[in-house]
Short mmCIF file of C-alpha atoms and ligand atoms in Angstrom, two decimals:
data_model
loop_
_atom_site.label_atom_id
_atom_site.label_comp_id
_atom_site.label_asym_id
_atom_site.label_seq_id
_atom_site.Cartn_x
_atom_site.Cartn_y
_atom_site.Cartn_z
CA MET A 29 -37.63 -46.08 62.51
CA GLU A 30 -40.99 -45.67 60.00
CA LEU A 31 -38.77 -48.19 58.58
CA PHE A 32 -39.39 -51.30 60.59
CA ASP A 33 -42.56 -49.19 62.26
CA LEU A 34 -44.73 -51.99 63.70
CA THR A 35 -47.73 -49.92 65.01
CA GLY A 36 -50.72 -51.48 64.97
CA LYS A 37 -49.03 -55.41 64.49
CA VAL A 38 -49.10 -57.94 66.71
CA THR A 39 -46.37 -60.70 67.79
CA VAL A 40 -46.10 -64.12 69.48
CA VAL A 41 -42.79 -65.57 70.67
CA THR A 42 -43.07 -68.80 72.55
CA GLY A 43 -39.97 -68.39 75.29
CA GLY A 44 -40.37 -64.85 75.21
CA ASN A 45 -40.06 -64.93 79.10
CA ARG A 46 -36.58 -64.07 79.24
CA GLY A 47 -33.35 -65.18 77.36
CA ILE A 48 -33.12 -64.39 73.57
CA GLY A 49 -37.01 -64.69 73.26
CA LEU A 50 -37.26 -61.38 75.97
CA GLY A 51 -34.83 -59.66 73.57
CA MET A 52 -36.79 -59.92 71.20
CA ALA A 53 -39.95 -59.23 72.53
CA ARG A 54 -38.35 -55.81 73.55
CA GLY A 55 -37.48 -55.36 69.64
CA VAL A 56 -40.76 -55.58 68.34
CA ALA A 57 -42.67 -54.15 71.04
CA LYS A 58 -39.97 -51.18 71.08
CA ALA A 59 -40.77 -50.71 67.16
CA GLY A 60 -44.90 -50.52 67.99
CA ALA A 61 -45.93 -53.71 67.89
CA SER A 62 -47.95 -55.32 70.81
CA VAL A 63 -46.90 -58.45 72.13
CA ALA A 64 -48.56 -61.62 73.57
CA VAL A 65 -45.48 -64.10 75.47
CA TRP A 66 -46.23 -67.72 75.58
CA GLY A 67 -44.02 -69.81 78.13
CA ARG A 68 -44.92 -72.55 81.01
CA SER A 69 -44.05 -70.45 84.00
CA ARG A 70 -46.87 -68.02 85.78
CA ASN A 71 -43.58 -65.90 87.34
CA TYR A 72 -41.53 -65.32 84.49
CA ASN A 73 -44.49 -64.94 82.19
CA ALA A 74 -45.50 -61.71 84.35
CA ALA A 75 -42.27 -60.29 84.66
CA ALA A 76 -41.94 -60.12 81.47
CA ILE A 77 -44.85 -58.49 80.67
CA LYS A 78 -43.93 -55.49 83.32
CA ASP A 79 -41.13 -54.84 81.22
CA LEU A 80 -42.99 -54.87 77.99
CA HIS A 81 -45.43 -52.56 79.71
CA ASP A 82 -42.67 -50.50 80.85
CA LEU A 83 -41.52 -49.89 77.55
CA GLY A 84 -45.09 -48.80 77.23
CA ALA A 85 -46.27 -52.10 74.68
CA GLN A 86 -49.48 -53.56 75.39
CA ALA A 87 -48.68 -57.21 76.05
CA VAL A 88 -50.61 -60.38 77.13
CA GLY A 89 -48.80 -63.48 78.65
CA MET A 90 -50.08 -66.47 78.18
CA ALA A 91 -49.07 -69.88 79.90
CA CYS A 92 -48.87 -72.57 77.44
CA ASP A 93 -46.61 -75.44 76.71
CA VAL A 94 -45.31 -75.07 73.45
CA THR A 95 -45.29 -78.91 73.25
CA SER A 96 -48.99 -79.36 73.56
CA GLU A 97 -51.17 -78.85 70.68
CA GLU A 98 -54.33 -78.38 72.98
CA GLN A 99 -52.40 -75.47 75.16
CA VAL A 100 -51.15 -73.57 72.04
CA GLU A 101 -54.44 -73.78 70.25
CA ALA A 102 -55.98 -72.23 73.60
CA ALA A 103 -53.05 -69.92 73.56
CA THR A 104 -53.89 -69.09 69.78
CA GLN A 105 -57.60 -68.42 70.77
CA ALA A 106 -56.94 -66.07 73.88
CA THR A 107 -54.19 -63.78 71.83
CA LEU A 108 -56.92 -63.49 68.70
CA HIS A 109 -59.33 -62.45 71.66
CA ARG A 110 -57.53 -59.96 72.72
CA PHE A 111 -55.39 -58.66 70.02
CA GLY A 112 -57.93 -59.41 66.93
CA ARG A 113 -54.77 -61.05 64.74
CA ILE A 114 -51.68 -62.21 64.69
CA ASP A 115 -48.78 -60.65 62.04
CA SER A 116 -45.55 -62.34 63.36
CA ILE A 117 -44.41 -65.13 65.41
CA PHE A 118 -40.95 -65.60 66.44
CA ALA A 119 -40.55 -69.83 67.71
CA ASN A 120 -37.93 -69.74 69.92
CA ALA A 121 -38.67 -71.83 73.33
CA GLY A 122 -36.70 -74.36 73.31
CA ILE A 123 -34.45 -76.44 75.67
CA GLY A 124 -31.15 -77.01 75.46
CA ARG A 125 -29.20 -79.98 77.59
CA GLY A 126 -25.94 -81.52 77.47
CA ALA A 127 -25.13 -85.45 76.65
CA GLN A 128 -22.45 -87.25 75.69
CA PHE A 129 -22.85 -90.27 72.72
CA PRO A 130 -23.17 -92.69 72.44
CA ASP A 131 -24.36 -92.57 76.53
CA LEU A 132 -27.15 -90.75 74.82
CA SER A 133 -31.01 -92.32 75.92
CA LEU A 134 -33.20 -92.50 73.44
CA ARG A 135 -35.81 -90.09 76.75
CA GLU A 136 -33.29 -87.39 75.76
CA TRP A 137 -33.45 -87.08 72.24
CA ASN A 138 -37.16 -87.97 71.96
CA ILE A 139 -37.50 -84.69 74.59
CA ALA A 140 -35.18 -82.45 72.71
CA MET A 141 -37.48 -83.17 69.36
CA LYS A 142 -40.49 -82.96 71.14
CA VAL A 143 -40.13 -79.71 72.49
CA ASN A 144 -37.28 -78.03 70.38
CA ALA A 145 -38.84 -79.12 66.58
CA GLY A 146 -42.39 -79.90 67.41
CA GLY A 147 -43.06 -76.90 70.07
CA THR A 148 -41.96 -74.76 67.31
CA MET A 149 -44.02 -76.67 64.44
CA LEU A 150 -47.09 -76.45 66.39
CA PRO A 151 -47.21 -73.00 66.96
CA VAL A 152 -46.00 -71.98 63.40
CA ARG A 153 -48.56 -73.74 62.67
CA ALA A 154 -50.92 -72.24 64.63
CA ALA A 155 -49.78 -69.36 63.55
CA THR A 156 -49.83 -70.07 59.76
CA GLN A 157 -53.90 -70.76 59.80
CA VAL A 158 -54.26 -67.51 61.32
CA MET A 159 -51.77 -65.56 58.81
CA ILE A 160 -53.85 -67.40 56.12
CA GLU A 161 -57.04 -66.12 57.26
CA GLN A 162 -55.99 -63.26 57.67
CA GLY A 163 -55.19 -63.00 54.24
CA ASP A 164 -52.25 -60.27 54.55
CA GLY A 165 -49.16 -61.99 54.74
CA GLY A 166 -46.82 -62.66 58.18
CA SER A 167 -43.23 -63.21 59.22
CA ILE A 168 -42.54 -66.25 61.01
CA VAL A 169 -39.66 -66.21 62.59
CA VAL A 170 -37.98 -69.37 64.24
CA THR A 171 -35.41 -69.92 66.51
CA SER A 172 -32.28 -72.00 65.93
CA SER A 173 -29.00 -72.32 66.22
CA VAL A 174 -25.19 -72.26 64.85
CA ALA A 175 -25.40 -76.81 66.99
CA ALA A 176 -27.31 -76.96 63.40
CA ASN A 177 -24.31 -76.71 61.54
CA PHE A 178 -20.99 -76.91 63.23
CA GLY A 179 -20.56 -79.95 65.15
CA VAL A 180 -21.06 -79.47 68.92
CA PRO A 181 -20.21 -82.77 70.35
CA ARG A 182 -21.64 -82.59 74.29
CA LEU A 183 -24.71 -81.67 72.08
CA PRO A 184 -26.25 -84.54 69.46
CA HIS A 185 -30.05 -84.14 69.86
CA TYR A 186 -30.25 -80.71 70.84
CA ALA A 187 -27.82 -80.54 67.00
CA ALA A 188 -30.41 -82.60 65.47
CA SER A 189 -33.50 -80.51 66.56
CA LYS A 190 -31.73 -77.00 65.60
CA ALA A 191 -31.41 -78.72 61.89
CA ALA A 192 -34.45 -80.05 61.67
CA GLN A 193 -36.01 -76.26 62.52
CA LEU A 194 -33.85 -75.58 59.61
CA GLY A 195 -35.58 -78.01 57.56
CA LEU A 196 -38.67 -77.03 58.16
CA VAL A 197 -37.69 -73.29 57.48
CA LYS A 198 -36.48 -73.32 54.26
CA THR A 199 -39.58 -75.99 53.15
CA LEU A 200 -42.82 -73.78 54.81
CA ALA A 201 -40.17 -70.25 52.77
CA VAL A 202 -41.42 -72.19 49.55
CA ALA A 203 -44.70 -73.19 50.62
CA LEU A 204 -45.95 -69.86 52.45
CA ALA A 205 -44.64 -67.69 50.17
CA PRO A 206 -48.24 -67.48 48.00
CA HIS A 207 -49.51 -66.51 50.56
CA ARG A 208 -46.89 -63.38 51.16
CA ILE A 209 -45.88 -64.98 54.45
CA ARG A 210 -42.06 -65.04 55.68
CA VAL A 211 -39.83 -67.94 57.22
CA ASN A 212 -36.91 -67.85 58.71
CA ALA A 213 -34.41 -68.70 60.95
CA VAL A 214 -32.03 -67.02 63.61
CA SER A 215 -29.54 -68.50 64.11
CA PRO A 216 -27.67 -67.20 67.33
CA GLY A 217 -23.96 -68.52 68.90
CA TRP A 218 -23.13 -68.72 72.72
CA ILE A 219 -25.40 -66.12 74.30
CA ALA A 220 -25.85 -65.51 77.82
CA THR A 221 -29.28 -66.59 79.23
CA GLU A 222 -30.89 -68.87 81.90
CA MET A 223 -29.60 -71.99 79.38
CA THR A 224 -26.00 -71.44 79.24
CA GLY A 225 -26.26 -70.34 82.78
CA PRO A 226 -23.76 -73.00 83.89
CA GLU A 227 -21.26 -72.72 81.54
CA GLN A 228 -20.57 -68.81 81.82
CA GLN A 229 -19.46 -70.49 85.19
CA ARG A 230 -16.85 -71.82 84.56
CA ASP A 231 -13.05 -70.48 83.64
CA ASP A 232 -11.79 -72.99 81.29
CA PHE A 233 -15.19 -72.15 78.95
CA ASN A 234 -15.16 -68.57 78.91
CA GLN A 235 -11.41 -68.78 78.25
CA TYR A 236 -13.10 -71.11 74.70
CA ILE A 237 -15.34 -68.06 74.08
CA ARG A 238 -11.76 -65.47 73.99
CA HIS A 239 -10.49 -68.16 71.40
CA ARG A 240 -13.56 -69.37 69.88
CA VAL A 241 -15.21 -66.87 69.28
CA PRO A 242 -14.24 -63.70 67.09
CA MET A 243 -16.10 -60.94 68.92
CA ALA A 244 -14.23 -62.77 72.39
CA ARG A 245 -16.94 -62.19 74.18
CA TRP A 246 -20.99 -64.27 75.37
CA GLY A 247 -23.44 -62.01 73.12
CA THR A 248 -26.32 -60.50 74.70
CA ILE A 249 -30.08 -61.01 74.48
CA GLU A 250 -30.05 -57.47 74.01
CA GLU A 251 -28.07 -58.03 70.46
CA PHE A 252 -31.68 -59.79 69.39
CA GLU A 253 -33.67 -56.48 69.30
CA GLY A 254 -32.72 -55.08 66.39
CA ILE A 255 -33.25 -58.01 64.17
CA ALA A 256 -36.78 -58.92 65.67
CA ALA A 257 -37.39 -56.06 64.76
CA TYR A 258 -36.30 -56.19 60.98
CA LEU A 259 -38.10 -59.88 60.73
CA ALA A 260 -41.28 -58.52 61.89
CA SER A 261 -41.47 -54.92 59.72
CA ASP A 262 -41.58 -54.84 56.32
CA ALA A 263 -38.21 -53.99 56.06
CA SER A 264 -37.90 -57.46 55.59
CA SER A 265 -39.69 -57.94 52.75
CA PHE A 266 -38.24 -59.64 50.49
CA THR A 267 -36.22 -61.94 53.02
CA THR A 268 -37.62 -65.26 53.25
CA GLY A 269 -35.73 -68.54 53.71
CA ALA A 270 -32.75 -66.89 55.28
CA GLU A 271 -30.89 -68.17 58.64
CA ILE A 272 -29.72 -65.12 60.44
CA ARG A 273 -26.07 -65.89 62.41
CA ILE A 274 -26.10 -63.85 66.09
CA ASP A 275 -22.77 -65.31 66.83
CA GLY A 276 -19.84 -62.84 66.91
CA GLY A 277 -18.45 -63.96 64.04
CA PHE A 278 -18.67 -67.51 65.07
CA SER A 279 -19.82 -69.46 61.90
CA VAL A 280 -16.51 -68.08 59.98
CA GLN A 281 -13.58 -68.31 61.95
CA GLY A 282 -11.51 -69.75 59.68
P1 NAP B 307 -33.67 -69.74 77.82
O1 NAP B 307 -33.53 -68.28 79.22
O2 NAP B 307 -33.12 -71.45 78.96
O3 NAP B 307 -35.36 -69.48 77.26
C1 NAP B 307 -35.91 -70.68 77.07
C2 NAP B 307 -37.40 -70.17 76.55
O4 NAP B 307 -37.53 -71.15 76.00
C3 NAP B 307 -38.30 -70.30 78.55
O5 NAP B 307 -38.80 -68.63 78.05
C4 NAP B 307 -39.13 -71.15 78.60
O6 NAP B 307 -40.13 -70.86 79.41
C5 NAP B 307 -39.20 -71.11 77.08
N1 NAP B 307 -39.40 -72.54 77.29
C6 NAP B 307 -38.57 -73.91 77.15
N2 NAP B 307 -39.58 -75.00 77.03
C7 NAP B 307 -40.77 -74.27 76.83
C8 NAP B 307 -42.05 -74.90 76.64
N3 NAP B 307 -42.29 -76.85 76.64
N4 NAP B 307 -43.35 -74.24 76.32
C9 NAP B 307 -43.13 -72.67 76.29
N5 NAP B 307 -41.93 -73.01 76.41
C10 NAP B 307 -41.42 -73.71 76.37
O7 NAP B 307 -33.09 -70.32 76.93
P2 NAP B 307 -32.34 -68.90 75.37
O8 NAP B 307 -30.65 -68.78 75.87
O9 NAP B 307 -33.27 -67.93 76.02
O10 NAP B 307 -33.32 -70.09 74.23
C11 NAP B 307 -34.35 -69.71 73.88
C12 NAP B 307 -33.88 -69.88 72.34
O11 NAP B 307 -32.33 -69.75 71.59
C13 NAP B 307 -33.78 -72.14 72.39
O12 NAP B 307 -34.63 -72.05 71.18
C14 NAP B 307 -32.01 -72.43 72.47
O13 NAP B 307 -31.71 -73.42 71.83
C15 NAP B 307 -31.73 -70.71 71.03
N6 NAP B 307 -30.08 -71.07 71.24
C16 NAP B 307 -29.69 -70.27 72.68
C17 NAP B 307 -28.45 -69.82 72.25
C18 NAP B 307 -27.21 -69.75 73.95
O14 NAP B 307 -26.43 -69.83 74.07
N7 NAP B 307 -28.23 -69.30 74.49
C19 NAP B 307 -27.80 -70.73 71.55
C20 NAP B 307 -27.90 -71.19 70.38
C21 NAP B 307 -29.66 -70.90 70.20
P3 NAP B 307 -40.91 -71.43 80.65
O15 NAP B 307 -39.97 -72.21 81.40
O16 NAP B 307 -41.72 -70.80 81.41
O17 NAP B 307 -41.50 -72.36 79.26
#
């Protein structure tokens, strides 16, 4: 475990109050990190903090809408006030709402871009400023999606917003390397969370999962613990600009 040791490190997880973000928060907490969970729902935040405390971690919830520059700045300052530093950030908060094309409205397009792309840039920018000032590197992890690379018919706006994240990750990996700040993307396939709740209820969709995903099942949030500990820790000290797919083989199926 020494390789993945995060004792004394501080991690921010946006959208860490449930789903994939909570899996990531548990992963870094188990490796010893203190965790700040940023999300809008105070109830979900409180439940996640209890979950992380039960693991023995120091954890705090910040009510924060990642699309608000003011709230992101306030959450950054509150995290620094509580823990004194930020060593890694998981920009994971996101929304996924289906829409057909060409019926897709400009409003739905703008919401996807605002939350998934803008809501990634703002927390990443805030954490980067802190990391540069600290002067001892850091790790930025963005939750994108296999939808950025593989056509999913009902998700044109979502896919575009997730591809925007990948462009940001690659650019920042190069731009921030001189500061020893690593920037990587984690792209989930189909994962059982609240976001995919409606699909999980559908027989035809479960049949699709069994045929389309080589591992023939939904992924679980627990399966994001290991990648989070890896990317936040020195175990990944030469990994930057990577997109790591956690998809049960979805993206390599011929
Ligand atoms: P989820 O269970 O619905 O959780 C979404 C999280 O994002 C919640 O913690 C939510 O907290 C937070 N969030 C949403 N909008 C926010 C905002 N404006 N400000 C702050 N927090 C916000 O979804 P999930 O499946 O875990 O998804 C997590 C990430 O994985 C997303 O980026 C998603 O696109 C990506 N992803 C998911 C799948 C999948 O199959 N589940 C596949 C590929 C990629 P609050 O509501 O409290 O704000």
